[in-house]
Each structure stands twice: as structure tokens, then as C-alpha cells.
Amino acid sequence: MYRRGDVLMVPVEEAAVPPRVAALAAQPRDARGRLVLALGEVTGHAHAVVGPGWLRREAGPFGAAWLHLPEGGRVVHEEHAAIPLPKGWYRVVRQREYVPGAVRVVAD
């Protein structure tokens, strides 16, 4: 597993990727050519992936994201060193937190 801040990337065998993922729309890259996993609401900094591949998200605030890196890539953030990711599939999970009466995605 790989973690950068409130984003967790869990390696997944290709056979374990749900068939529904193929029908999800690929997320566009940002202006810098990165696949953005999470965007900081306060700073504008992003947890993002650099390298060939695609990112697809399931609907809803708690929907999983699926990352495919056919050649590997790097997780980058403006304030931290890059984390290399081997080629393969990843399930991307955003950290959640409990607040009285609700569960929400952690805000950065």
C-alpha cells in the first residue's frame, strides 16, 4: 500500500478489478498533465500522479477511484517528495472522518 496524506493507493490484481470500471469515464488530466487524486481545498495543492495511465472514479463522495499505470508512475505533491508507484492497478481511497451526525471525506 502507498499513502500520501489523506489518499491511500492499494495495489489490485487486474483480475480483481470490477468489470464496471471499464464503463466509467476516464478523468481528464489537469493543466500540468497530471491525474489528480485529491485537490487541497485550502492550498490548491494536489495529490496527483505523473505518468502514462488513467484514473476513473465511481459516483459519489465515497466512490472508489481506480488508477491504471501501465508503465508505473509517481505520486507528487507540492510540499512532499514523490512516491514511485510500480506499474499495475490501484484502488484509490480518500480518508474519511467522523463529525457528529455525519461522515465526510477529510478536507485538506
CSV table of N, CA and C in Angstrom, one decimal:
chain,number,residue,atom,x,y,z
A,1,MET,N,0.8,-1.2,0.0
A,1,MET,CA,0.0,0.0,0.0
A,1,MET,C,0.9,1.2,0.0
A,2,TYR,N,0.3,2.3,-0.5
A,2,TYR,CA,1.0,3.6,-0.6
A,2,TYR,C,0.1,4.6,-0.1
A,3,ARG,N,0.6,5.6,0.7
A,3,ARG,CA,-0.2,6.6,1.2
A,3,ARG,C,0.5,8.0,1.1
A,4,ARG,N,-0.2,9.0,0.7
A,4,ARG,CA,0.3,10.3,0.7
A,4,ARG,C,-0.8,11.2,1.3
A,5,GLY,N,-0.6,11.7,2.5
A,5,GLY,CA,-1.6,12.5,3.1
A,5,GLY,C,-2.9,11.7,3.3
A,6,ASP,N,-4.0,12.2,2.9
A,6,ASP,CA,-5.3,11.6,3.1
A,6,ASP,C,-5.7,10.7,1.9
A,7,VAL,N,-4.8,10.3,1.1
A,7,VAL,CA,-5.0,9.4,-0.1
A,7,VAL,C,-4.3,8.1,0.1
A,8,LEU,N,-5.0,7.0,-0.1
A,8,LEU,CA,-4.4,5.7,0.0
A,8,LEU,C,-4.5,5.0,-1.3
A,9,MET,N,-3.4,4.4,-1.8
A,9,MET,CA,-3.4,3.7,-3.1
A,9,MET,C,-3.1,2.2,-2.7
A,10,VAL,N,-4.1,1.4,-3.0
A,10,VAL,CA,-4.0,-0.1,-2.7
A,10,VAL,C,-3.8,-0.8,-4.0
A,11,PRO,N,-2.6,-1.5,-4.2
A,11,PRO,CA,-2.4,-2.3,-5.4
A,11,PRO,C,-3.5,-3.4,-5.5
A,12,VAL,N,-4.0,-3.6,-6.7
A,12,VAL,CA,-5.0,-4.6,-7.0
A,12,VAL,C,-4.6,-5.4,-8.2
A,13,GLU,N,-4.8,-6.7,-8.1
A,13,GLU,CA,-4.5,-7.6,-9.3
A,13,GLU,C,-5.6,-7.3,-10.4
A,14,GLU,N,-5.1,-7.3,-11.6
A,14,GLU,CA,-6.0,-7.0,-12.7
A,14,GLU,C,-7.3,-7.8,-12.7
A,15,ALA,N,-7.2,-9.1,-12.3
A,15,ALA,CA,-8.4,-9.9,-12.3
A,15,ALA,C,-9.4,-9.5,-11.2
A,16,ALA,N,-8.9,-8.7,-10.2
A,16,ALA,CA,-9.8,-8.3,-9.1
A,16,ALA,C,-10.5,-6.9,-9.4
A,17,VAL,N,-10.1,-6.3,-10.5
A,17,VAL,CA,-10.8,-5.0,-10.9
A,17,VAL,C,-12.2,-5.3,-11.3
A,18,PRO,N,-13.2,-4.7,-10.7
A,18,PRO,CA,-14.6,-5.0,-11.1
A,18,PRO,C,-14.8,-4.6,-12.6
A,19,PRO,N,-15.6,-5.4,-13.3
A,19,PRO,CA,-15.9,-5.1,-14.7
A,19,PRO,C,-16.5,-3.8,-14.9
A,20,ARG,N,-17.3,-3.2,-13.9
A,20,ARG,CA,-17.9,-1.9,-14.1
A,20,ARG,C,-16.9,-0.8,-14.3
A,21,VAL,N,-15.7,-1.0,-13.9
A,21,VAL,CA,-14.7,0.1,-14.0
A,21,VAL,C,-14.5,0.4,-15.5
A,22,ALA,N,-14.5,-0.5,-16.4
A,22,ALA,CA,-14.3,-0.3,-17.8
A,22,ALA,C,-15.4,0.7,-18.4
A,23,ALA,N,-16.5,0.8,-17.8
A,23,ALA,CA,-17.6,1.6,-18.2
A,23,ALA,C,-17.5,3.1,-17.7
A,24,LEU,N,-16.7,3.3,-16.7
A,24,LEU,CA,-16.5,4.6,-16.1
A,24,LEU,C,-15.7,5.5,-17.0
A,25,ALA,N,-16.1,6.8,-17.0
A,25,ALA,CA,-15.4,7.8,-17.8
A,25,ALA,C,-14.0,8.0,-17.2
A,26,ALA,N,-13.0,8.1,-18.1
A,26,ALA,CA,-11.6,8.5,-17.6
A,26,ALA,C,-11.6,9.9,-17.2
A,27,GLN,N,-11.0,10.2,-16.1
A,27,GLN,CA,-10.9,11.6,-15.6
A,27,GLN,C,-9.9,12.4,-16.4
A,28,PRO,N,-10.2,13.6,-16.7
A,28,PRO,CA,-9.2,14.4,-17.5
A,28,PRO,C,-8.0,14.7,-16.7
A,29,ARG,N,-6.9,15.0,-17.3
A,29,ARG,CA,-5.6,15.4,-16.7
A,29,ARG,C,-5.8,16.9,-16.4
A,30,ASP,N,-5.0,17.4,-15.4
A,30,ASP,CA,-5.1,18.9,-15.2
A,30,ASP,C,-4.2,19.6,-16.2
A,31,ALA,N,-4.0,20.9,-16.0
A,31,ALA,CA,-3.3,21.7,-17.0
A,31,ALA,C,-1.8,21.3,-17.0
A,32,ARG,N,-1.3,20.6,-15.9
A,32,ARG,CA,0.1,20.2,-15.9
A,32,ARG,C,0.3,18.8,-16.3
A,33,GLY,N,-0.8,18.2,-16.8
A,33,GLY,CA,-0.7,16.8,-17.4
A,33,GLY,C,-0.8,15.7,-16.3
A,34,ARG,N,-1.3,16.1,-15.1
A,34,ARG,CA,-1.3,15.1,-14.0
A,34,ARG,C,-2.7,14.5,-13.8
A,35,LEU,N,-2.8,13.3,-13.3
A,35,LEU,CA,-4.0,12.7,-12.8
A,35,LEU,C,-4.2,13.1,-11.4
A,36,VAL,N,-5.2,14.0,-11.1
A,36,VAL,CA,-5.4,14.5,-9.7
A,36,VAL,C,-6.2,13.5,-8.9
A,37,LEU,N,-5.6,13.0,-7.8
A,37,LEU,CA,-6.3,12.1,-6.9
A,37,LEU,C,-7.1,12.9,-5.9
A,38,ALA,N,-6.5,14.0,-5.4
A,38,ALA,CA,-7.2,14.8,-4.4
A,38,ALA,C,-6.7,16.3,-4.5
A,39,LEU,N,-7.6,17.2,-4.4
A,39,LEU,CA,-7.2,18.6,-4.5
A,39,LEU,C,-7.4,19.3,-3.2
A,40,GLY,N,-6.4,20.0,-2.7
A,40,GLY,CA,-6.5,20.7,-1.4
A,40,GLY,C,-7.4,21.9,-1.5
A,41,GLU,N,-8.5,21.9,-0.7
A,41,GLU,CA,-9.5,22.9,-0.8
A,41,GLU,C,-8.9,24.3,-0.3
A,42,VAL,N,-8.0,24.3,0.6
A,42,VAL,CA,-7.4,25.5,1.2
A,42,VAL,C,-6.2,26.0,0.4
A,43,THR,N,-5.3,25.1,0.1
A,43,THR,CA,-4.0,25.5,-0.5
A,43,THR,C,-4.0,25.4,-2.0
A,44,GLY,N,-4.9,24.6,-2.6
A,44,GLY,CA,-4.9,24.4,-4.1
A,44,GLY,C,-3.8,23.4,-4.5
A,45,HIS,N,-3.1,22.9,-3.5
A,45,HIS,CA,-2.1,21.8,-3.8
A,45,HIS,C,-2.8,20.5,-4.1
A,46,ALA,N,-2.2,19.6,-4.9
A,46,ALA,CA,-2.8,18.4,-5.3
A,46,ALA,C,-2.0,17.2,-5.0
A,47,HIS,N,-2.6,16.1,-4.6
A,47,HIS,CA,-2.0,14.8,-4.6
A,47,HIS,C,-2.3,14.3,-6.0
A,48,ALA,N,-1.3,14.1,-6.8
A,48,ALA,CA,-1.5,13.7,-8.2
A,48,ALA,C,-0.5,12.7,-8.7
A,49,VAL,N,-0.8,12.1,-9.8
A,49,VAL,CA,0.0,11.0,-10.4
A,49,VAL,C,0.6,11.5,-11.7
A,50,VAL,N,1.9,11.3,-11.9
A,50,VAL,CA,2.5,11.7,-13.1
A,50,VAL,C,2.9,10.4,-13.8
A,51,GLY,N,2.6,10.2,-15.1
A,51,GLY,CA,3.0,9.0,-15.8
A,51,GLY,C,1.8,8.6,-16.7
A,52,PRO,N,2.1,7.7,-17.6
A,52,PRO,CA,1.0,7.3,-18.5
A,52,PRO,C,0.0,6.4,-17.7
A,53,GLY,N,-1.2,6.5,-18.1
A,53,GLY,CA,-2.3,5.7,-17.5
A,53,GLY,C,-3.6,6.5,-17.4
A,54,TRP,N,-4.5,6.1,-16.6
A,54,TRP,CA,-5.8,6.7,-16.5
A,54,TRP,C,-6.3,6.5,-15.1
A,55,LEU,N,-7.3,7.4,-14.8
A,55,LEU,CA,-8.0,7.4,-13.5
A,55,LEU,C,-9.5,7.4,-13.8
A,56,ARG,N,-10.2,6.5,-13.1
A,56,ARG,CA,-11.7,6.5,-13.3
A,56,ARG,C,-12.3,6.5,-11.9
A,57,ARG,N,-13.3,7.3,-11.7
A,57,ARG,CA,-14.0,7.4,-10.4
A,57,ARG,C,-15.4,6.9,-10.4
A,58,GLU,N,-15.8,6.2,-9.4
A,58,GLU,CA,-17.2,5.9,-9.2
A,58,GLU,C,-17.9,7.1,-8.6
A,59,ALA,N,-19.2,7.2,-8.8
A,59,ALA,CA,-20.0,8.3,-8.4
A,59,ALA,C,-20.1,8.5,-6.9
A,60,GLY,N,-20.3,9.7,-6.5
A,60,GLY,CA,-20.5,10.0,-5.0
A,60,GLY,C,-19.2,10.3,-4.3
A,61,PRO,N,-19.4,11.0,-3.2
A,61,PRO,CA,-18.2,11.5,-2.4
A,61,PRO,C,-17.3,10.3,-1.9
A,62,PHE,N,-18.0,9.1,-1.7
A,62,PHE,CA,-17.2,8.0,-1.1
A,62,PHE,C,-16.9,6.9,-2.2
A,63,GLY,N,-17.2,7.3,-3.5
A,63,GLY,CA,-17.0,6.3,-4.5
A,63,GLY,C,-15.5,6.1,-4.7
A,64,ALA,N,-15.1,4.8,-5.0
A,64,ALA,CA,-13.7,4.5,-5.2
A,64,ALA,C,-13.2,5.1,-6.5
A,65,ALA,N,-12.0,5.3,-6.5
A,65,ALA,CA,-11.3,5.7,-7.8
A,65,ALA,C,-10.4,4.5,-8.2
A,66,TRP,N,-10.2,4.3,-9.4
A,66,TRP,CA,-9.4,3.2,-10.0
A,66,TRP,C,-8.3,3.8,-10.8
A,67,LEU,N,-7.1,3.5,-10.6
A,67,LEU,CA,-5.9,4.0,-11.3
A,67,LEU,C,-5.2,2.9,-12.0
A,68,HIS,N,-4.9,3.1,-13.3
A,68,HIS,CA,-4.2,2.1,-14.0
A,68,HIS,C,-2.9,2.8,-14.5
A,69,LEU,N,-1.8,2.2,-14.2
A,69,LEU,CA,-0.4,2.7,-14.6
A,69,LEU,C,0.3,1.6,-15.4
A,70,PRO,N,0.2,1.6,-16.7
A,70,PRO,CA,0.8,0.5,-17.5
A,70,PRO,C,2.3,0.5,-17.4
A,71,GLU,N,2.9,1.7,-17.1
A,71,GLU,CA,4.4,1.7,-17.0
A,71,GLU,C,4.9,2.2,-15.7
A,72,GLY,N,4.0,2.3,-14.7
A,72,GLY,CA,4.4,2.9,-13.4
A,72,GLY,C,4.2,4.4,-13.5
A,73,GLY,N,4.4,5.0,-12.3
A,73,GLY,CA,4.3,6.5,-12.3
A,73,GLY,C,4.8,7.0,-10.9
A,74,ARG,N,4.5,8.2,-10.6
A,74,ARG,CA,4.9,8.8,-9.4
A,74,ARG,C,3.8,9.6,-8.8
A,75,VAL,N,3.6,9.5,-7.5
A,75,VAL,CA,2.6,10.4,-6.8
A,75,VAL,C,3.4,11.6,-6.4
A,76,VAL,N,2.9,12.8,-6.8
A,76,VAL,CA,3.5,14.0,-6.5
A,76,VAL,C,2.6,15.0,-5.7
A,77,HIS,N,3.3,15.8,-4.9
A,77,HIS,CA,2.6,16.9,-4.1
A,77,HIS,C,3.6,18.0,-4.0
A,78,GLU,N,3.1,19.2,-4.0
A,78,GLU,CA,3.9,20.4,-4.0
A,78,GLU,C,4.8,20.5,-2.7
A,79,GLU,N,4.4,19.9,-1.6
A,79,GLU,CA,5.2,20.0,-0.4
A,79,GLU,C,5.9,18.7,0.1
A,80,HIS,N,5.9,17.7,-0.7
A,80,HIS,CA,6.5,16.4,-0.3
A,80,HIS,C,7.3,15.8,-1.5
A,81,ALA,N,8.2,14.9,-1.1
A,81,ALA,CA,8.9,14.1,-2.1
A,81,ALA,C,8.0,13.2,-2.8
A,82,ALA,N,8.3,12.9,-4.1
A,82,ALA,CA,7.5,12.0,-4.9
A,82,ALA,C,7.6,10.6,-4.4
A,83,ILE,N,6.5,9.8,-4.6
A,83,ILE,CA,6.5,8.4,-4.2
A,83,ILE,C,6.4,7.6,-5.5
A,84,PRO,N,7.3,6.7,-5.8
A,84,PRO,CA,7.2,5.9,-7.1
A,84,PRO,C,6.2,4.8,-6.9
A,85,LEU,N,5.4,4.6,-7.9
A,85,LEU,CA,4.4,3.5,-8.0
A,85,LEU,C,4.8,2.5,-9.1
A,86,PRO,N,4.8,1.3,-8.8
A,86,PRO,CA,5.1,0.3,-9.8
A,86,PRO,C,3.9,0.2,-10.8
A,87,LYS,N,4.2,-0.3,-12.0
A,87,LYS,CA,3.1,-0.5,-12.9
A,87,LYS,C,2.0,-1.4,-12.4
A,88,GLY,N,0.8,-1.2,-12.8
A,88,GLY,CA,-0.3,-2.0,-12.3
A,88,GLY,C,-1.6,-1.2,-12.1
A,89,TRP,N,-2.5,-1.8,-11.3
A,89,TRP,CA,-3.8,-1.3,-11.0
A,89,TRP,C,-3.8,-0.9,-9.5
A,90,TYR,N,-4.5,0.2,-9.2
A,90,TYR,CA,-4.7,0.6,-7.8
A,90,TYR,C,-6.1,1.1,-7.5
A,91,ARG,N,-6.6,0.7,-6.3
A,91,ARG,CA,-7.8,1.3,-5.8
A,91,ARG,C,-7.4,2.5,-5.0
A,92,VAL,N,-8.0,3.7,-5.3
A,92,VAL,CA,-7.6,4.9,-4.6
A,92,VAL,C,-8.7,5.2,-3.6
A,93,VAL,N,-8.4,5.4,-2.3
A,93,VAL,CA,-9.4,5.6,-1.3
A,93,VAL,C,-9.0,6.9,-0.6
A,94,ARG,N,-10.0,7.8,-0.4
A,94,ARG,CA,-9.8,9.0,0.3
A,94,ARG,C,-10.1,8.8,1.8
A,95,GLN,N,-9.3,9.3,2.7
A,95,GLN,CA,-9.6,9.1,4.1
A,95,GLN,C,-10.9,9.8,4.5
A,96,ARG,N,-11.6,9.2,5.4
A,96,ARG,CA,-12.8,9.8,5.9
A,96,ARG,C,-12.7,10.1,7.4
A,97,GLU,N,-13.6,11.0,7.8
A,97,GLU,CA,-13.6,11.4,9.2
A,97,GLU,C,-15.0,11.5,9.7
A,98,TYR,N,-15.2,11.2,11.0
A,98,TYR,CA,-16.5,11.3,11.6
A,98,TYR,C,-16.6,12.7,12.3
A,99,VAL,N,-17.7,13.3,12.0
A,99,VAL,CA,-18.1,14.5,12.7
A,99,VAL,C,-19.5,14.2,13.3
A,100,PRO,N,-19.9,14.8,14.4
A,100,PRO,CA,-21.2,14.4,15.0
A,100,PRO,C,-22.3,14.5,13.9
A,101,GLY,N,-22.9,13.3,13.7
A,101,GLY,CA,-24.0,13.2,12.8
A,101,GLY,C,-23.7,12.9,11.4
A,102,ALA,N,-22.4,12.8,11.1
A,102,ALA,CA,-22.1,12.6,9.6
A,102,ALA,C,-20.7,12.0,9.5
A,103,VAL,N,-20.4,11.4,8.3
A,103,VAL,CA,-19.1,11.0,7.9
A,103,VAL,C,-18.8,11.8,6.7
A,104,ARG,N,-17.5,12.3,6.6
A,104,ARG,CA,-17.2,13.1,5.4
A,104,ARG,C,-15.7,12.8,5.0
A,105,VAL,N,-15.4,13.1,3.7
A,105,VAL,CA,-14.1,13.0,3.2
A,105,VAL,C,-13.2,14.1,3.9
A,106,VAL,N,-12.0,13.7,4.3
A,106,VAL,CA,-11.1,14.6,5.0
A,106,VAL,C,-10.8,15.8,4.1
A,107,ALA,N,-10.9,17.0,4.6
A,107,ALA,CA,-10.6,18.2,3.8
A,107,ALA,C,-9.2,18.6,4.1
A,108,ASP,N,-8.5,19.0,3.1
A,108,ASP,CA,-7.1,19.4,3.2
A,108,ASP,C,-6.9,20.9,3.3
